[in-house]
Tab-separated table of C-alpha atoms in Angstrom:
chain	number	residue	atom	x	y	z
A	1107	MET	CA	-0.131	-0.055	-0.129
A	1108	GLY	CA	3.238	2.010	0.846
A	1109	VAL	CA	4.576	1.432	-2.710
A	1110	GLN	CA	1.164	2.615	-4.582
A	1111	ILE	CA	0.925	5.712	-2.306
A	1112	HIS	CA	4.427	6.785	-3.527
A	1113	ASN	CA	4.277	6.199	-7.232
A	1114	LEU	CA	0.630	7.886	-7.249
A	1115	SER	CA	2.394	10.989	-5.497
A	1116	LEU	CA	5.337	10.951	-8.381
A	1117	SER	CA	2.865	10.387	-10.976
A	1118	SER	CA	0.892	13.501	-9.323
A	1119	LEU	CA	4.411	15.560	-8.854
A	1120	ILE	CA	5.107	14.728	-12.760
A	1121	ILE	CA	1.593	16.499	-13.800
A	1122	LEU	CA	2.215	19.378	-11.717
A	1123	ILE	CA	5.122	20.234	-12.855
A	1124	ILE	CA	4.078	20.077	-16.504
A	1125	SER	CA	1.096	21.573	-16.085
A	1126	ALA	CA	3.204	24.753	-14.380
A	1127	ALA	CA	5.770	24.647	-17.208
A	1128	SER	CA	2.548	24.868	-19.548
A	1129	LEU	CA	1.243	27.524	-17.488
A	1130	GLN	CA	4.733	29.407	-17.594
A	1131	LEU	CA	4.986	28.850	-21.718
A	1132	LEU	CA	1.430	30.909	-21.807
A	1133	ALA	CA	2.413	33.703	-19.645
A	1134	GLU	CA	5.482	34.141	-21.592
A	1135	SER	CA	3.392	35.064	-24.732
A	1136	LYS	CA	1.468	37.287	-23.000
A	1137	THR	CA	1.924	41.089	-24.477
A	1138	PHE	CA	2.843	43.794	-21.608
A	1139	TRP	CA	-0.205	45.807	-21.206
A	1140	ALA	CA	0.972	48.967	-21.738
A	1141	ASP	CA	1.705	47.522	-25.458
A	1142	ILE	CA	-1.705	46.528	-25.817
A	1143	GLU	CA	-3.225	50.215	-24.721
A	1144	ALA	CA	-0.951	51.471	-27.191
A	1145	LEU	CA	-2.079	49.147	-29.910
A	1146	LYS	CA	-5.796	50.326	-28.814
A	1147	GLU	CA	-4.732	53.841	-29.278
A	1148	PHE	CA	-3.523	53.438	-32.388
A	1149	LYS	CA	-6.012	51.237	-34.168
A	1150	ASN	CA	-8.732	54.198	-32.611
A	1151	SER	CA	-6.696	57.124	-34.300
A	1152	LEU	CA	-7.536	55.527	-38.011
A	1153	ASN	CA	-10.319	56.574	-39.806
A	1154	PRO	CA	-12.519	53.849	-39.077
A	1155	ASP	CA	-13.849	54.079	-42.740
A	1156	SER	CA	-10.269	53.154	-43.752
A	1157	VAL	CA	-10.352	49.805	-41.707
A	1158	THR	CA	-11.867	47.717	-44.478
A	1159	PRO	CA	-12.482	44.338	-44.271
A	1160	GLY	CA	-9.551	41.743	-44.961
A	1161	SER	CA	-7.010	44.798	-43.849
A	1162	CYS	CA	-4.789	43.997	-40.892
A	1163	VAL	CA	-5.903	46.073	-38.579
A	1164	ASN	CA	-9.431	45.128	-38.748
A	1165	SER	CA	-8.114	41.621	-37.387
A	1166	TRP	CA	-7.401	42.557	-34.197
A	1167	ASP	CA	-9.353	42.016	-31.263
A	1168	PHE	CA	-8.801	43.388	-28.187
A	1169	THR	CA	-10.984	40.552	-26.229
A	1170	LEU	CA	-8.065	38.671	-26.681
A	1171	ASP	CA	-4.177	39.258	-25.973
A	1172	PRO	CA	-2.412	40.385	-29.123
A	1173	CYS	CA	0.741	38.793	-28.929
A	1174	ASP	CA	-1.104	35.206	-27.791
A	1175	ASN	CA	-2.876	34.991	-31.154
A	1176	LEU	CA	-0.964	36.771	-33.733
A	1177	PHE	CA	-1.299	35.324	-36.993
A	1178	SER	CA	-4.672	33.531	-35.758
A	1179	ASP	CA	-8.189	34.572	-37.009
A	1180	ARG	CA	-8.369	37.821	-34.605
A	1181	PHE	CA	-4.510	39.178	-34.972
A	1182	THR	CA	-3.619	38.275	-38.976
A	1183	CYS	CA	-0.753	40.693	-39.226
A	1184	GLY	CA	0.529	44.052	-38.498
A	1185	PHE	CA	2.753	43.700	-35.702
A	1186	ARG	CA	5.945	41.661	-34.221
A	1187	CYS	CA	6.407	40.257	-31.052
A	1188	ASP	CA	9.373	39.559	-28.808
A	1189	LEU	CA	10.388	38.164	-25.315
A	1190	LEU	CA	12.972	40.740	-24.901
A	1191	ASP	CA	13.547	41.181	-20.628
A	1192	ASN	CA	14.335	38.247	-18.999
A	1193	SER	CA	12.909	39.729	-15.969
A	1194	SER	CA	9.582	39.830	-17.016
A	1195	SER	CA	7.318	37.064	-18.599
A	1196	ALA	CA	5.687	39.657	-21.124
A	1197	SER	CA	6.135	40.167	-24.504
A	1198	ARG	CA	6.769	43.377	-26.485
A	1199	LEU	CA	5.826	45.291	-29.506
A	1200	THR	CA	9.307	45.315	-31.710
A	1201	GLU	CA	7.663	45.638	-34.842
A	1202	LEU	CA	4.209	47.799	-36.575
A	1203	THR	CA	4.320	47.128	-40.142
A	1204	LEU	CA	0.907	47.729	-41.883
A	1205	ASP	CA	-0.282	46.364	-45.211
A	1206	GLN	CA	-1.461	49.040	-47.921
A	1207	ALA	CA	-4.857	48.792	-47.432
A	1208	GLY	CA	-5.651	52.605	-47.636
A	1209	TYR	CA	-5.629	53.606	-43.953
A	1210	SER	CA	-5.956	57.134	-43.479
A	1211	GLY	CA	-6.275	59.379	-40.352
A	1212	SER	CA	-3.812	61.633	-38.248
A	1213	LEU	CA	-1.019	60.413	-36.098
A	1214	SER	CA	-0.569	63.828	-34.054
A	1215	SER	CA	-2.100	62.754	-31.264
A	1216	LEU	CA	-0.454	59.623	-30.505
A	1217	SER	CA	1.939	58.855	-27.384
A	1218	TRP	CA	3.752	56.161	-29.547
A	1219	ASN	CA	4.440	54.484	-26.089
A	1220	PHE	CA	6.525	51.663	-27.740
A	1221	PRO	CA	9.552	51.591	-25.748
A	1222	TYR	CA	10.869	48.105	-27.419
A	1223	LEU	CA	9.819	49.054	-30.847
A	1224	GLN	CA	12.700	48.617	-33.750
A	1225	THR	CA	10.372	49.185	-36.782
A	1226	LEU	CA	7.277	51.384	-37.714
A	1227	ASP	CA	5.987	50.931	-41.258
A	1228	LEU	CA	2.829	53.155	-42.398
A	1229	SER	CA	3.808	53.216	-46.203
A	1230	ASP	CA	1.483	53.481	-49.141
A	1231	ASN	CA	-1.431	54.569	-47.383
A	1232	PHE	CA	-3.099	57.967	-46.661
A	1233	PHE	CA	-2.105	59.174	-43.277
A	1234	SER	CA	-1.960	63.026	-43.297
A	1235	GLY	CA	-1.373	65.865	-40.982
A	1236	SER	CA	1.830	66.612	-39.298
A	1237	ILE	CA	4.672	64.433	-38.665
A	1238	PRO	CA	4.167	64.277	-34.593
A	1239	ASP	CA	7.292	65.346	-32.539
A	1240	SER	CA	5.994	62.177	-30.280
A	1241	LEU	CA	7.764	59.997	-32.451
A	1242	SER	CA	10.796	60.679	-30.861
A	1243	ASN	CA	9.638	58.575	-27.821
A	1244	LEU	CA	10.942	55.517	-30.073
A	1245	THR	CA	14.044	55.371	-29.128
A	1246	ARG	CA	14.923	52.112	-30.446
A	1247	LEU	CA	13.515	52.495	-33.805
A	1248	SER	CA	15.975	51.687	-36.332
A	1249	ARG	CA	13.591	51.862	-39.188
A	1250	LEU	CA	10.766	54.689	-39.864
A	1251	GLY	CA	8.844	54.147	-43.283
A	1252	LEU	CA	6.586	56.546	-44.014
A	1253	SER	CA	6.226	56.863	-47.833
A	1254	GLY	CA	3.795	57.375	-50.033
A	1255	ASN	CA	1.138	58.941	-47.792
A	1256	SER	CA	0.045	63.153	-47.542
A	1257	PHE	CA	2.147	63.943	-44.514
A	1258	SER	CA	2.265	68.011	-44.542
A	1259	GLY	CA	4.290	70.528	-43.052
A	1260	SER	CA	7.710	70.538	-41.985
A	1261	ILE	CA	9.996	67.426	-40.695
A	1262	PRO	CA	10.250	67.481	-37.072
A	1263	ASP	CA	13.615	68.612	-35.345
A	1264	SER	CA	12.908	65.928	-33.380
A	1265	ILE	CA	13.290	63.401	-35.853
A	1266	GLY	CA	16.817	63.671	-34.808
A	1267	LEU	CA	16.894	62.008	-31.453
A	1268	LEU	CA	16.490	58.975	-32.918
A	1269	SER	CA	19.968	57.839	-32.242
A	1270	ASN	CA	19.518	54.299	-33.318
A	1271	LEU	CA	17.706	54.959	-36.259
A	1272	GLU	CA	19.321	53.182	-39.631
A	1273	GLU	CA	16.799	53.804	-42.306
A	1274	LEU	CA	14.605	57.039	-42.823
A	1275	PHE	CA	12.015	56.435	-45.380
A	1276	LEU	CA	9.656	60.193	-45.758
A	1277	ASP	CA	9.562	60.419	-49.218
A	1278	ASN	CA	6.547	60.898	-51.928
A	1279	ASN	CA	4.431	63.077	-49.165
A	1280	ARG	CA	3.549	66.908	-49.074
A	1281	LEU	CA	6.691	67.931	-46.611
A	1282	ASP	CA	7.782	71.569	-47.281
A	1283	GLY	CA	10.182	73.804	-45.463
A	1284	ALA	CA	14.094	73.189	-45.027
A	1285	ILE	CA	15.569	69.790	-44.280
A	1286	PRO	CA	16.186	70.069	-40.623
A	1287	GLN	CA	20.325	70.591	-39.302
A	1288	SER	CA	19.084	68.062	-36.339
A	1289	LEU	CA	19.418	64.861	-38.949
A	1290	HIS	CA	23.456	64.990	-38.289
A	1291	GLY	CA	22.287	63.452	-34.686
A	1292	LEU	CA	21.526	60.484	-36.919
A	1293	ALA	CA	24.881	58.720	-36.207
A	1294	GLN	CA	23.639	54.718	-37.246
A	1295	LEU	CA	21.760	56.395	-40.511
A	1296	LYS	CA	22.430	54.347	-43.222
A	1297	ARG	CA	19.821	55.320	-45.791
A	1298	LEU	CA	18.155	58.643	-46.143
A	1299	GLU	CA	14.913	58.708	-48.756
A	1300	LEU	CA	13.524	62.118	-48.461
A	1301	GLN	CA	12.361	62.281	-52.368
A	1302	GLY	CA	8.909	63.590	-54.147
A	1303	ASN	CA	8.207	66.381	-51.517
A	1304	LEU	CA	8.302	70.312	-51.282
A	1305	LEU	CA	11.242	70.502	-49.447
A	1306	GLY	CA	13.212	73.636	-49.459
A	1307	GLY	CA	16.293	75.751	-48.643
A	1308	GLU	CA	19.920	74.574	-49.013
A	1309	PHE	CA	21.255	71.242	-48.055
A	1310	PRO	CA	21.991	70.668	-44.357
A	1311	GLU	CA	25.359	69.822	-43.130
A	1312	LEU	CA	25.201	66.196	-43.093
A	1313	GLY	CA	29.001	64.895	-43.294
A	1314	SER	CA	29.097	63.668	-39.702
A	1315	LEU	CA	26.807	60.439	-40.812
A	1316	GLN	CA	29.580	58.301	-41.411
A	1317	ASN	CA	27.435	55.144	-42.260
A	1318	LEU	CA	25.053	57.142	-44.634
A	1319	TYR	CA	25.336	55.207	-47.777
A	1320	TYR	CA	21.832	56.093	-49.998
A	1321	LEU	CA	20.717	59.648	-50.059
A	1322	ASP	CA	17.843	60.711	-52.284
A	1323	VAL	CA	16.579	63.920	-52.394
A	1324	SER	CA	15.229	64.242	-55.678
A	1325	ASN	CA	11.745	65.900	-56.764
A	1326	ASN	CA	12.106	68.964	-54.350
A	1327	ALA	CA	12.777	72.470	-54.391
A	1328	ILE	CA	16.490	72.277	-52.791
A	1329	SER	CA	18.507	75.404	-53.426
A	1330	GLY	CA	22.555	76.374	-53.044
A	1331	GLY	CA	25.143	74.741	-54.387
A	1332	VAL	CA	25.723	71.044	-54.348
A	1333	PRO	CA	27.137	70.458	-50.999
A	1334	ILE	CA	30.747	70.174	-50.036
A	1335	ASN	CA	30.908	67.951	-47.501
A	1336	PHE	CA	28.972	64.422	-47.902
A	1337	PRO	CA	29.457	61.387	-45.880
A	1338	PRO	CA	32.576	59.301	-47.144
A	1339	SER	CA	30.516	56.901	-46.870
A	1340	LEU	CA	27.853	57.029	-49.576
A	1341	LEU	CA	27.337	54.592	-52.574
A	1342	GLN	CA	24.824	56.628	-54.195
A	1343	ILE	CA	23.533	60.546	-54.001
A	1344	SER	CA	20.323	61.295	-56.182
A	1345	MET	CA	19.788	65.160	-56.061
A	1346	ARG	CA	17.645	65.035	-59.582
A	1347	ASN	CA	15.133	67.831	-60.391
A	1348	ASN	CA	15.650	70.520	-58.002
A	1349	SER	CA	17.136	73.979	-58.141
A	1350	LEU	CA	20.806	73.481	-57.196
A	1351	GLU	CA	23.219	76.088	-58.681
A	1352	GLY	CA	26.461	76.525	-59.415
A	1353	SER	CA	29.180	74.063	-60.479
A	1354	ILE	CA	29.957	70.578	-59.040
A	1355	PRO	CA	32.765	70.723	-56.374
A	1356	GLU	CA	35.826	68.830	-56.200
A	1357	ASN	CA	34.975	67.216	-52.753
A	1358	ILE	CA	33.107	64.755	-55.080
A	1359	LYS	CA	36.523	62.887	-55.709
A	1360	GLN	CA	37.142	62.056	-52.083
A	1361	LEU	CA	34.227	60.164	-52.145
A	1362	GLY	CA	35.718	56.552	-52.226
A	1363	PHE	CA	32.954	54.274	-52.666
A	1364	LEU	CA	30.444	56.380	-54.769
A	1365	GLN	CA	28.876	54.467	-57.458
A	1366	VAL	CA	25.616	56.702	-58.726
A	1367	LEU	CA	25.625	60.473	-58.901
A	1368	ASP	CA	22.679	61.700	-60.298
A	1369	LEU	CA	22.363	65.578	-60.613
A	1370	SER	CA	20.397	66.093	-63.576
A	1371	HIS	CA	17.182	68.675	-63.612
A	1372	ASN	CA	18.962	71.461	-61.778
A	1373	GLN	CA	20.585	74.816	-62.804
A	1374	LEU	CA	24.043	74.002	-62.603
A	1375	GLY	CA	26.689	75.263	-64.899
A	1376	GLY	CA	30.137	75.977	-66.137
A	1377	ALA	CA	32.371	72.556	-66.815
A	1378	VAL	CA	31.913	69.104	-66.327
A	1379	PRO	CA	35.144	68.661	-63.984
A	1380	ALA	CA	37.319	66.094	-65.576
A	1381	HIS	CA	37.855	64.105	-61.740
A	1382	LEU	CA	34.361	62.594	-62.373
A	1383	PHE	CA	35.611	60.635	-65.513
A	1384	ASN	CA	38.594	59.362	-63.534
A	1385	HIS	CA	37.062	58.888	-60.612
A	1386	LEU	CA	38.165	55.831	-58.655
A	1387	SER	CA	34.581	54.015	-57.882
A	1388	LEU	CA	31.719	56.082	-60.246
A	1389	GLN	CA	29.966	53.925	-62.547
A	1390	GLN	CA	26.735	55.892	-63.380
A	1391	LEU	CA	26.939	59.911	-63.992
A	1392	THR	CA	24.014	61.662	-64.919
A	1393	LEU	CA	23.986	65.503	-65.101
A	1394	SER	CA	21.113	66.031	-67.809
A	1395	PHE	CA	18.824	68.486	-68.158
A	1396	ASN	CA	21.721	71.639	-66.638
A	1397	GLN	CA	23.201	74.199	-68.260
A	1398	PHE	CA	27.074	73.013	-68.296
A	1399	THR	CA	28.597	74.966	-71.066
A	1400	SER	CA	32.030	72.542	-71.841
A	1401	VAL	CA	33.767	69.113	-70.939
A	1402	GLN	CA	37.072	69.117	-68.811
A	1403	SER	CA	38.634	66.499	-70.331
A	1404	PRO	CA	41.502	64.519	-68.012
A	1405	VAL	CA	45.162	65.855	-68.190
A	1406	SER	CA	46.149	62.714	-70.287
A	1407	LEU	CA	44.129	60.241	-71.806
A	1408	SER	CA	45.903	57.309	-69.607
A	1409	PRO	CA	43.983	58.275	-66.463
A	1410	SER	CA	40.968	57.752	-68.452
A	1411	THR	CA	41.929	53.967	-68.692
A	1412	HIS	CA	41.279	53.570	-65.240
A	1413	SER	CA	37.365	55.073	-65.225
A	1414	GLU	CA	34.970	52.413	-63.798
A	1415	LEU	CA	32.174	54.935	-65.449
A	1416	ILE	CA	29.811	52.426	-67.555
A	1417	ALA	CA	26.622	55.196	-67.843
A	1418	LEU	CA	27.200	58.668	-68.546
A	1419	ASP	CA	24.541	60.940	-69.499
A	1420	LEU	CA	25.130	64.830	-70.150
A	1421	SER	CA	22.178	65.410	-72.572
A	1422	ASN	CA	20.207	68.483	-72.999
A	1423	ASN	CA	23.023	71.069	-71.535
A	1424	ASP	CA	24.758	73.681	-73.339
A	1425	LEU	CA	27.974	72.067	-74.239
A	1426	ARG	CA	29.905	73.201	-77.408
A	1427	GLY	CA	33.504	72.516	-78.919
A	1428	MET	CA	33.959	69.022	-80.532
A	1429	LEU	CA	32.917	65.847	-79.034
A	1430	PRO	CA	35.094	64.667	-76.446
A	1431	PRO	CA	37.388	61.890	-77.878
A	1432	PHE	CA	38.996	60.221	-74.570
A	1433	MET	CA	35.430	58.987	-73.993
A	1434	ALA	CA	35.958	56.414	-76.301
A	1435	ALA	CA	39.194	55.546	-74.510
A	1436	MET	CA	37.136	54.697	-71.280
A	1437	PRO	CA	37.063	50.631	-70.930
A	1438	LYS	CA	33.965	50.617	-69.037
A	1439	LEU	CA	32.019	53.113	-70.632
A	1440	SER	CA	29.010	51.405	-72.494
A	1441	ALA	CA	26.274	53.967	-72.550
A	1442	LEU	CA	27.202	57.826	-73.430
A	1443	THR	CA	24.318	60.182	-74.012
A	1444	LEU	CA	25.299	63.683	-75.305
A	1445	GLU	CA	21.859	64.567	-77.372
A	1446	ASN	CA	20.367	67.804	-77.417
A	1447	ASN	CA	23.853	70.124	-76.907
A	1448	LYS	CA	25.604	72.153	-79.233
A	1449	PHE	CA	28.598	70.039	-80.143
A	1450	THR	CA	30.277	70.305	-83.723
A	1451	GLY	CA	32.817	69.085	-85.536
A	1452	MET	CA	33.182	65.396	-86.905
A	1453	ILE	CA	31.899	62.170	-85.105
A	1454	PRO	CA	35.315	60.661	-84.065
A	1455	THR	CA	36.413	57.497	-85.158
A	1456	GLN	CA	37.127	56.513	-82.245
A	1457	TYR	CA	33.514	56.379	-81.560
A	1458	ALA	CA	32.712	54.150	-84.291
A	1459	PHE	CA	35.260	51.797	-83.760
A	1460	LYS	CA	34.079	51.559	-80.081
A	1461	VAL	CA	30.066	50.542	-81.076
A	1462	ALA	CA	31.090	48.367	-83.892
A	1463	VAL	CA	34.824	46.857	-82.955
A	1464	PRO	CA	35.714	47.860	-79.521
A	1465	GLY	CA	38.671	45.689	-79.428
A	1466	SER	CA	39.842	43.260	-76.849
A	1467	GLY	CA	39.222	44.158	-72.828
A	1468	VAL	CA	36.558	47.134	-73.904
A	1469	SER	CA	32.858	47.801	-73.277
A	1470	ALA	CA	31.257	48.388	-76.787
A	1471	PHE	CA	28.935	51.579	-76.856
A	1472	GLU	CA	25.716	49.774	-76.365
A	1473	ARG	CA	24.017	53.034	-76.190
A	1474	LEU	CA	25.453	56.045	-78.351
A	1475	LEU	CA	22.842	58.949	-78.655
A	1476	LEU	CA	24.214	61.987	-80.385
A	1477	SER	CA	20.967	63.311	-81.975
A	1478	GLY	CA	20.265	67.203	-81.578
A	1479	ASN	CA	23.827	68.805	-82.139
A	1480	TYR	CA	25.538	70.372	-85.044
A	1481	LEU	CA	27.657	67.365	-86.125
A	1482	PHE	CA	28.534	67.532	-89.558
A	1483	GLY	CA	30.775	65.692	-92.216
A	1484	PRO	CA	30.074	61.527	-93.370
A	1485	ILE	CA	28.853	58.688	-91.278
A	1486	PRO	CA	32.126	56.780	-90.018
A	1487	GLY	CA	32.324	53.543	-91.891
A	1488	PRO	CA	32.348	51.187	-88.951
A	1489	LEU	CA	28.824	52.616	-88.362
A	1490	LEU	CA	27.453	51.750	-91.920
A	1491	ARG	CA	28.264	48.808	-90.832
A	1492	LEU	CA	26.076	48.252	-87.977
A	1493	LYS	CA	22.483	46.025	-88.223
A	1494	PRO	CA	19.486	47.242	-86.556
A	1495	GLY	CA	19.347	46.105	-83.123
A	1496	SER	CA	23.237	45.645	-82.580
A	1497	ALA	CA	23.547	48.669	-80.974
A	1498	ASN	CA	21.289	51.800	-79.797
A	1499	VAL	CA	22.588	54.660	-81.703
A	1500	GLY	CA	20.933	58.100	-82.707
A	1501	LEU	CA	22.639	61.078	-84.844
A	1502	GLY	CA	19.553	62.675	-85.777
A	1503	ASP	CA	18.705	66.148	-85.974
A	1504	ASN	CA	22.601	66.946	-86.772
A	1505	CYS	CA	24.456	68.256	-90.049
A	1506	LEU	CA	25.731	64.780	-91.131
A	1507	TYR	CA	26.146	64.812	-94.778
A	1508	ARG	CA	23.661	61.833	-95.953
A	1509	CYS	CA	22.030	60.291	-93.186
A	1510	PRO	CA	18.998	59.213	-94.494
A	1511	ARG	CA	16.043	57.652	-92.735
A	1512	VAL	CA	16.983	54.182	-94.498
A	1513	PHE	CA	20.002	53.932	-91.333
A	1514	PHE	CA	17.935	52.830	-88.169
A	1515	PHE	CA	20.831	55.287	-86.281
A	1516	CYS	CA	19.386	58.274	-88.628
A	1517	GLN	CA	15.711	57.835	-87.479
A	1518	GLY	CA	14.396	60.158	-84.742
A	1519	GLY	CA	14.547	63.523	-86.659
A	1520	ASP	CA	15.697	64.867	-89.914
A	1521	GLN	CA	18.900	66.741	-90.244
A	1522	LYS	CA	19.085	70.538	-89.907
A	1523	SER	CA	18.618	72.738	-92.692
A	1524	PHE	CA	21.840	73.906	-94.291
A	1525	HIS	CA	20.935	77.476	-93.544
A	1526	GLU	CA	20.441	76.414	-89.579
A	1527	CYS	CA	24.074	74.378	-89.734
A	1528	ARG	CA	25.913	77.542	-91.631
A	1529	SER	CA	24.487	79.771	-89.273
A	1530	PHE	CA	25.712	78.248	-86.112
A	1531	GLY	CA	29.573	78.010	-87.365
A	1532	PRO	CA	31.779	76.739	-89.844
A	1533	MET	CA	31.049	73.044	-91.596
A	1534	ILE	CA	32.164	70.929	-94.105
A	1535	PRO	CA	30.194	70.704	-97.017
């Protein structure tokens, strides 16, 4: 009888241990109460009409515990929970990422009491109003995505307090005013996208952002000159379609990792500097739709053999003189666009050979667009042997001798009249 009692007690003890472990596991999956309240506050701030059936937020049913029921029928998506603090059995919200379901409303009245939130992404919805200062409460935030909404007003200085931020997406909204100097406080920032707004004033001093590799402030109203102190870590700079003036600073050559530079659709002028053509890392250079009048050649042709440029676009400027012969010596350059300038002279034979027979170890011109200039003389022989589809070559709207549309590269515009060509300058008849 004593043995039976002992066995019964042992069995009961095992059951109690298993039950306790199960209860502990369930307790650990519970959402911290303050995070639940903050989630409720966020849902209540949305325009109810914008919370449509099938959307993430429509599935949020707070009669149940959010983290316990995430990806169930009641909490299908929209956030992530993690157990971060060993001293607490409650899960914390670390990510709030909405679907693109057309949510609308204002965020200005929210407290944003999510102390462990690392990602906040509300992109491609219809949120409006100002970006609230209270976002600075999200001190652990590493990614902030508010792209593609209708936020207006200025970028708050308080954004600069998010010292752990690595990615900031405020593009394609209606933000205006100047880009705040406080962004220099984002020491961990790697990606900054502000394109497609109404931002103006001069670009701020952000040279201290030693981790920034991607910058896009295109399609705004930024004025002044091209910054002279970009972060040296940058791989890509896009400042197209602004109101930048002046020349391109020499400091660009010190950006030893830069691969893409787009300064098109501005009011830059003077000479296109030589250091851009033998930059040690630059692969794509776009300076179209500016007011450049000349192109500086490298001191000798040998530095151009070290050029990394693959694509170069200088179209729609006021460039004059002969076509720069050194561009045909760039071994990796395969796309050259010089359309709609005022280049004159004959097409260099080197250009034609780089299209048709580039030689060993040299990239061919897959795209050579020279239309809309004042080039004269005969078409170089190697081009006459090209077959349609072999390369994208454009020679229309020049002063070339015998360039009928039967040649694919003469299409896209008749040659200029003899009178127009003569009035521009001397030419070979």
